Amino acid sequence: MILRKKLPFLLSLILAFALVRAPCLAHAALISASPQDGATVPSGEVVIQLRFNSRIDSKLSRLTLLKAADQSVVQPLETSPVSEGLKARAPDLRSGAYTLEWQILSLDGHLTQGRLNFRVER
């Protein structure tokens, strides 16, 4: 009987908590990238920077740079263990088309991945 009287209050409390927590549980989404998808950059060292809309665990995230189907290099990251972005340096890139594949683990425990393409020219 007591539970029946408190049930509406408990349900409204649970609903309020869910609505407040919902934005915190959204997956991390890419909000900016350098180089941008489709960009052309000069040859030499290319600084790769990706920013996300929420914090990620960069220890469990990765960047892989592909020049051809059989050539890929996992890029060492320069970020802190928990941040909103990833940063790496790709030294001595020569002319050609590149694909950057990224995979991140957001703090809510979800993996997100994507890719972007760019060209390097002299």
mmCIF file with all atom_site columns, C-alpha atoms in Angstrom:
data_model
loop_
_atom_site.group_PDB
_atom_site.id
_atom_site.type_symbol
_atom_site.label_atom_id
_atom_site.label_alt_id
_atom_site.label_comp_id
_atom_site.label_asym_id
_atom_site.label_entity_id
_atom_site.label_seq_id
_atom_site.pdbx_PDB_ins_code
_atom_site.Cartn_x
_atom_site.Cartn_y
_atom_site.Cartn_z
_atom_site.occupancy
_atom_site.B_iso_or_equiv
_atom_site.pdbx_formal_charge
_atom_site.auth_seq_id
_atom_site.auth_comp_id
_atom_site.auth_asym_id
_atom_site.auth_atom_id
_atom_site.pdbx_PDB_model_num
ATOM 1   C CA . MET A 1 1   ? 0.000  0.000  0.000   1.00 0.00 ? 1   MET A CA 1
ATOM 2   C CA . ILE A 1 2   ? 2.784  2.438  0.896   1.00 0.00 ? 2   ILE A CA 1
ATOM 3   C CA . LEU A 1 3   ? 4.651  1.542  -2.291  1.00 0.00 ? 3   LEU A CA 1
ATOM 4   C CA . ARG A 1 4   ? 1.540  2.272  -4.374  1.00 0.00 ? 4   ARG A CA 1
ATOM 5   C CA . LYS A 1 5   ? 1.326  5.772  -2.901  1.00 0.00 ? 5   LYS A CA 1
ATOM 6   C CA . LYS A 1 6   ? 5.004  6.476  -3.582  1.00 0.00 ? 6   LYS A CA 1
ATOM 7   C CA . LEU A 1 7   ? 5.102  4.877  -7.041  1.00 0.00 ? 7   LEU A CA 1
ATOM 8   C CA . PRO A 1 8   ? 4.206  8.078  -8.996  1.00 0.00 ? 8   PRO A CA 1
ATOM 9   C CA . PHE A 1 9   ? 6.915  9.982  -7.117  1.00 0.00 ? 9   PHE A CA 1
ATOM 10  C CA . LEU A 1 10  ? 9.495  7.241  -7.773  1.00 0.00 ? 10  LEU A CA 1
ATOM 11  C CA . LEU A 1 11  ? 8.610  7.077  -11.469 1.00 0.00 ? 11  LEU A CA 1
ATOM 12  C CA . SER A 1 12  ? 8.907  10.848 -11.864 1.00 0.00 ? 12  SER A CA 1
ATOM 13  C CA . LEU A 1 13  ? 12.243 10.774 -10.049 1.00 0.00 ? 13  LEU A CA 1
ATOM 14  C CA . ILE A 1 14  ? 13.560 8.030  -12.362 1.00 0.00 ? 14  ILE A CA 1
ATOM 15  C CA . LEU A 1 15  ? 12.336 9.913  -15.431 1.00 0.00 ? 15  LEU A CA 1
ATOM 16  C CA . ALA A 1 16  ? 13.952 13.160 -14.268 1.00 0.00 ? 16  ALA A CA 1
ATOM 17  C CA . PHE A 1 17  ? 17.250 11.366 -13.639 1.00 0.00 ? 17  PHE A CA 1
ATOM 18  C CA . ALA A 1 18  ? 17.131 9.736  -17.082 1.00 0.00 ? 18  ALA A CA 1
ATOM 19  C CA . LEU A 1 19  ? 16.505 13.064 -18.808 1.00 0.00 ? 19  LEU A CA 1
ATOM 20  C CA . VAL A 1 20  ? 19.376 14.737 -16.984 1.00 0.00 ? 20  VAL A CA 1
ATOM 21  C CA . ARG A 1 21  ? 21.798 11.859 -17.680 1.00 0.00 ? 21  ARG A CA 1
ATOM 22  C CA . ALA A 1 22  ? 20.835 11.325 -21.344 1.00 0.00 ? 22  ALA A CA 1
ATOM 23  C CA . PRO A 1 23  ? 23.135 14.020 -22.834 1.00 0.00 ? 23  PRO A CA 1
ATOM 24  C CA . CYS A 1 24  ? 26.057 12.622 -20.853 1.00 0.00 ? 24  CYS A CA 1
ATOM 25  C CA . LEU A 1 25  ? 25.639 9.205  -22.443 1.00 0.00 ? 25  LEU A CA 1
ATOM 26  C CA . ALA A 1 26  ? 25.741 10.341 -26.075 1.00 0.00 ? 26  ALA A CA 1
ATOM 27  C CA . HIS A 1 27  ? 28.455 8.855  -28.255 1.00 0.00 ? 27  HIS A CA 1
ATOM 28  C CA . ALA A 1 28  ? 31.445 11.030 -29.040 1.00 0.00 ? 28  ALA A CA 1
ATOM 29  C CA . ALA A 1 29  ? 31.152 12.655 -32.465 1.00 0.00 ? 29  ALA A CA 1
ATOM 30  C CA . LEU A 1 30  ? 33.877 14.248 -34.565 1.00 0.00 ? 30  LEU A CA 1
ATOM 31  C CA . ILE A 1 31  ? 33.445 18.040 -34.623 1.00 0.00 ? 31  ILE A CA 1
ATOM 32  C CA . SER A 1 32  ? 36.663 19.131 -36.364 1.00 0.00 ? 32  SER A CA 1
ATOM 33  C CA . ALA A 1 33  ? 39.602 17.603 -38.181 1.00 0.00 ? 33  ALA A CA 1
ATOM 34  C CA . SER A 1 34  ? 42.942 18.789 -39.464 1.00 0.00 ? 34  SER A CA 1
ATOM 35  C CA . PRO A 1 35  ? 43.573 18.040 -42.221 1.00 0.00 ? 35  PRO A CA 1
ATOM 36  C CA . GLN A 1 36  ? 39.932 18.265 -43.225 1.00 0.00 ? 36  GLN A CA 1
ATOM 37  C CA . ASP A 1 37  ? 38.273 15.584 -45.308 1.00 0.00 ? 37  ASP A CA 1
ATOM 38  C CA . GLY A 1 38  ? 39.114 16.291 -48.964 1.00 0.00 ? 38  GLY A CA 1
ATOM 39  C CA . ALA A 1 39  ? 41.863 18.813 -48.144 1.00 0.00 ? 39  ALA A CA 1
ATOM 40  C CA . THR A 1 40  ? 45.193 19.165 -49.922 1.00 0.00 ? 40  THR A CA 1
ATOM 41  C CA . VAL A 1 41  ? 48.222 19.799 -47.700 1.00 0.00 ? 41  VAL A CA 1
ATOM 42  C CA . PRO A 1 42  ? 51.906 20.429 -48.500 1.00 0.00 ? 42  PRO A CA 1
ATOM 43  C CA . SER A 1 43  ? 54.372 17.551 -48.332 1.00 0.00 ? 43  SER A CA 1
ATOM 44  C CA . GLY A 1 44  ? 56.537 17.078 -45.264 1.00 0.00 ? 44  GLY A CA 1
ATOM 45  C CA . GLU A 1 45  ? 55.333 16.711 -41.700 1.00 0.00 ? 45  GLU A CA 1
ATOM 46  C CA . VAL A 1 46  ? 51.554 16.747 -41.335 1.00 0.00 ? 46  VAL A CA 1
ATOM 47  C CA . VAL A 1 47  ? 50.027 17.427 -37.928 1.00 0.00 ? 47  VAL A CA 1
ATOM 48  C CA . ILE A 1 48  ? 46.839 15.437 -37.452 1.00 0.00 ? 48  ILE A CA 1
ATOM 49  C CA . GLN A 1 49  ? 44.295 16.801 -34.976 1.00 0.00 ? 49  GLN A CA 1
ATOM 50  C CA . LEU A 1 50  ? 40.804 15.457 -34.340 1.00 0.00 ? 50  LEU A CA 1
ATOM 51  C CA . ARG A 1 51  ? 38.373 17.034 -31.852 1.00 0.00 ? 51  ARG A CA 1
ATOM 52  C CA . PHE A 1 52  ? 35.249 15.396 -30.498 1.00 0.00 ? 52  PHE A CA 1
ATOM 53  C CA . ASN A 1 53  ? 32.156 16.717 -28.740 1.00 0.00 ? 53  ASN A CA 1
ATOM 54  C CA . SER A 1 54  ? 32.896 14.782 -25.550 1.00 0.00 ? 54  SER A CA 1
ATOM 55  C CA . ARG A 1 55  ? 35.810 13.325 -23.653 1.00 0.00 ? 55  ARG A CA 1
ATOM 56  C CA . ILE A 1 56  ? 37.471 10.175 -24.946 1.00 0.00 ? 56  ILE A CA 1
ATOM 57  C CA . ASP A 1 57  ? 39.932 7.648  -23.613 1.00 0.00 ? 57  ASP A CA 1
ATOM 58  C CA . SER A 1 58  ? 42.919 8.207  -25.873 1.00 0.00 ? 58  SER A CA 1
ATOM 59  C CA . LYS A 1 59  ? 44.777 5.214  -24.407 1.00 0.00 ? 59  LYS A CA 1
ATOM 60  C CA . LEU A 1 60  ? 42.178 2.992  -26.075 1.00 0.00 ? 60  LEU A CA 1
ATOM 61  C CA . SER A 1 61  ? 41.825 5.113  -29.221 1.00 0.00 ? 61  SER A CA 1
ATOM 62  C CA . ARG A 1 62  ? 43.905 5.025  -32.381 1.00 0.00 ? 62  ARG A CA 1
ATOM 63  C CA . LEU A 1 63  ? 44.757 6.733  -35.652 1.00 0.00 ? 63  LEU A CA 1
ATOM 64  C CA . THR A 1 64  ? 45.881 4.749  -38.678 1.00 0.00 ? 64  THR A CA 1
ATOM 65  C CA . LEU A 1 65  ? 47.245 6.431  -41.803 1.00 0.00 ? 65  LEU A CA 1
ATOM 66  C CA . LEU A 1 66  ? 46.914 4.548  -45.101 1.00 0.00 ? 66  LEU A CA 1
ATOM 67  C CA . LYS A 1 67  ? 48.687 5.503  -48.332 1.00 0.00 ? 67  LYS A CA 1
ATOM 68  C CA . ALA A 1 68  ? 47.867 2.406  -50.331 1.00 0.00 ? 68  ALA A CA 1
ATOM 69  C CA . ALA A 1 69  ? 45.924 -0.782 -49.677 1.00 0.00 ? 69  ALA A CA 1
ATOM 70  C CA . ASP A 1 70  ? 49.038 -2.546 -48.374 1.00 0.00 ? 70  ASP A CA 1
ATOM 71  C CA . GLN A 1 71  ? 50.638 0.366  -46.486 1.00 0.00 ? 71  GLN A CA 1
ATOM 72  C CA . SER A 1 72  ? 49.252 1.457  -43.133 1.00 0.00 ? 72  SER A CA 1
ATOM 73  C CA . VAL A 1 73  ? 50.917 2.990  -40.116 1.00 0.00 ? 73  VAL A CA 1
ATOM 74  C CA . VAL A 1 74  ? 49.355 3.378  -36.674 1.00 0.00 ? 74  VAL A CA 1
ATOM 75  C CA . GLN A 1 75  ? 50.236 6.911  -35.607 1.00 0.00 ? 75  GLN A CA 1
ATOM 76  C CA . PRO A 1 76  ? 51.623 7.447  -32.096 1.00 0.00 ? 76  PRO A CA 1
ATOM 77  C CA . LEU A 1 77  ? 49.296 9.797  -30.225 1.00 0.00 ? 77  LEU A CA 1
ATOM 78  C CA . GLU A 1 78  ? 50.420 12.961 -28.419 1.00 0.00 ? 78  GLU A CA 1
ATOM 79  C CA . THR A 1 79  ? 47.404 13.420 -26.165 1.00 0.00 ? 79  THR A CA 1
ATOM 80  C CA . SER A 1 80  ? 46.714 13.034 -22.491 1.00 0.00 ? 80  SER A CA 1
ATOM 81  C CA . PRO A 1 81  ? 44.963 9.828  -21.349 1.00 0.00 ? 81  PRO A CA 1
ATOM 82  C CA . VAL A 1 82  ? 41.556 11.555 -21.231 1.00 0.00 ? 82  VAL A CA 1
ATOM 83  C CA . SER A 1 83  ? 40.733 14.517 -23.469 1.00 0.00 ? 83  SER A CA 1
ATOM 84  C CA . GLU A 1 84  ? 38.366 15.727 -26.199 1.00 0.00 ? 84  GLU A CA 1
ATOM 85  C CA . GLY A 1 85  ? 40.809 15.108 -29.022 1.00 0.00 ? 85  GLY A CA 1
ATOM 86  C CA . LEU A 1 86  ? 43.631 13.189 -30.621 1.00 0.00 ? 86  LEU A CA 1
ATOM 87  C CA . LYS A 1 87  ? 46.854 14.605 -32.003 1.00 0.00 ? 87  LYS A CA 1
ATOM 88  C CA . ALA A 1 88  ? 49.638 12.930 -33.964 1.00 0.00 ? 88  ALA A CA 1
ATOM 89  C CA . ARG A 1 89  ? 52.440 13.912 -36.306 1.00 0.00 ? 89  ARG A CA 1
ATOM 90  C CA . ALA A 1 90  ? 53.005 12.131 -39.591 1.00 0.00 ? 90  ALA A CA 1
ATOM 91  C CA . PRO A 1 91  ? 56.583 12.939 -40.607 1.00 0.00 ? 91  PRO A CA 1
ATOM 92  C CA . ASP A 1 92  ? 57.830 13.124 -44.170 1.00 0.00 ? 92  ASP A CA 1
ATOM 93  C CA . LEU A 1 93  ? 54.595 12.524 -46.087 1.00 0.00 ? 93  LEU A CA 1
ATOM 94  C CA . ARG A 1 94  ? 55.166 12.426 -49.816 1.00 0.00 ? 94  ARG A CA 1
ATOM 95  C CA . SER A 1 95  ? 52.785 13.373 -52.607 1.00 0.00 ? 95  SER A CA 1
ATOM 96  C CA . GLY A 1 96  ? 49.743 11.184 -52.977 1.00 0.00 ? 96  GLY A CA 1
ATOM 97  C CA . ALA A 1 97  ? 46.342 10.310 -51.584 1.00 0.00 ? 97  ALA A CA 1
ATOM 98  C CA . TYR A 1 98  ? 45.988 9.312  -47.933 1.00 0.00 ? 98  TYR A CA 1
ATOM 99  C CA . THR A 1 99  ? 43.201 7.932  -45.781 1.00 0.00 ? 99  THR A CA 1
ATOM 100 C CA . LEU A 1 100 ? 43.132 8.536  -42.053 1.00 0.00 ? 100 LEU A CA 1
ATOM 101 C CA . GLU A 1 101 ? 41.138 5.967  -40.104 1.00 0.00 ? 101 GLU A CA 1
ATOM 102 C CA . TRP A 1 102 ? 40.276 6.736  -36.488 1.00 0.00 ? 102 TRP A CA 1
ATOM 103 C CA . GLN A 1 103 ? 38.725 4.743  -33.720 1.00 0.00 ? 103 GLN A CA 1
ATOM 104 C CA . ILE A 1 104 ? 37.931 6.217  -30.320 1.00 0.00 ? 104 ILE A CA 1
ATOM 105 C CA . LEU A 1 105 ? 36.493 5.000  -27.066 1.00 0.00 ? 105 LEU A CA 1
ATOM 106 C CA . SER A 1 106 ? 34.220 7.574  -25.465 1.00 0.00 ? 106 SER A CA 1
ATOM 107 C CA . LEU A 1 107 ? 33.982 7.665  -21.704 1.00 0.00 ? 107 LEU A CA 1
ATOM 108 C CA . ASP A 1 108 ? 30.480 6.179  -21.924 1.00 0.00 ? 108 ASP A CA 1
ATOM 109 C CA . GLY A 1 109 ? 32.142 2.983  -23.184 1.00 0.00 ? 109 GLY A CA 1
ATOM 110 C CA . HIS A 1 110 ? 31.098 3.183  -26.843 1.00 0.00 ? 110 HIS A CA 1
ATOM 111 C CA . LEU A 1 111 ? 33.487 2.783  -29.762 1.00 0.00 ? 111 LEU A CA 1
ATOM 112 C CA . THR A 1 112 ? 33.147 5.253  -32.611 1.00 0.00 ? 112 THR A CA 1
ATOM 113 C CA . GLN A 1 113 ? 35.113 5.119  -35.819 1.00 0.00 ? 113 GLN A CA 1
ATOM 114 C CA . GLY A 1 114 ? 35.454 6.999  -39.051 1.00 0.00 ? 114 GLY A CA 1
ATOM 115 C CA . ARG A 1 115 ? 37.754 7.947  -41.871 1.00 0.00 ? 115 ARG A CA 1
ATOM 116 C CA . LEU A 1 116 ? 38.747 10.971 -43.835 1.00 0.00 ? 116 LEU A CA 1
ATOM 117 C CA . ASN A 1 117 ? 40.712 11.411 -47.034 1.00 0.00 ? 117 ASN A CA 1
ATOM 118 C CA . PHE A 1 118 ? 43.269 14.044 -47.937 1.00 0.00 ? 118 PHE A CA 1
ATOM 119 C CA . ARG A 1 119 ? 46.004 14.649 -50.510 1.00 0.00 ? 119 ARG A CA 1
ATOM 120 C CA . VAL A 1 120 ? 49.599 15.629 -50.068 1.00 0.00 ? 120 VAL A CA 1
ATOM 121 C CA . GLU A 1 121 ? 51.200 17.687 -52.842 1.00 0.00 ? 121 GLU A CA 1
ATOM 122 C CA . ARG A 1 122 ? 54.557 19.384 -53.278 1.00 0.00 ? 122 ARG A CA 1
#
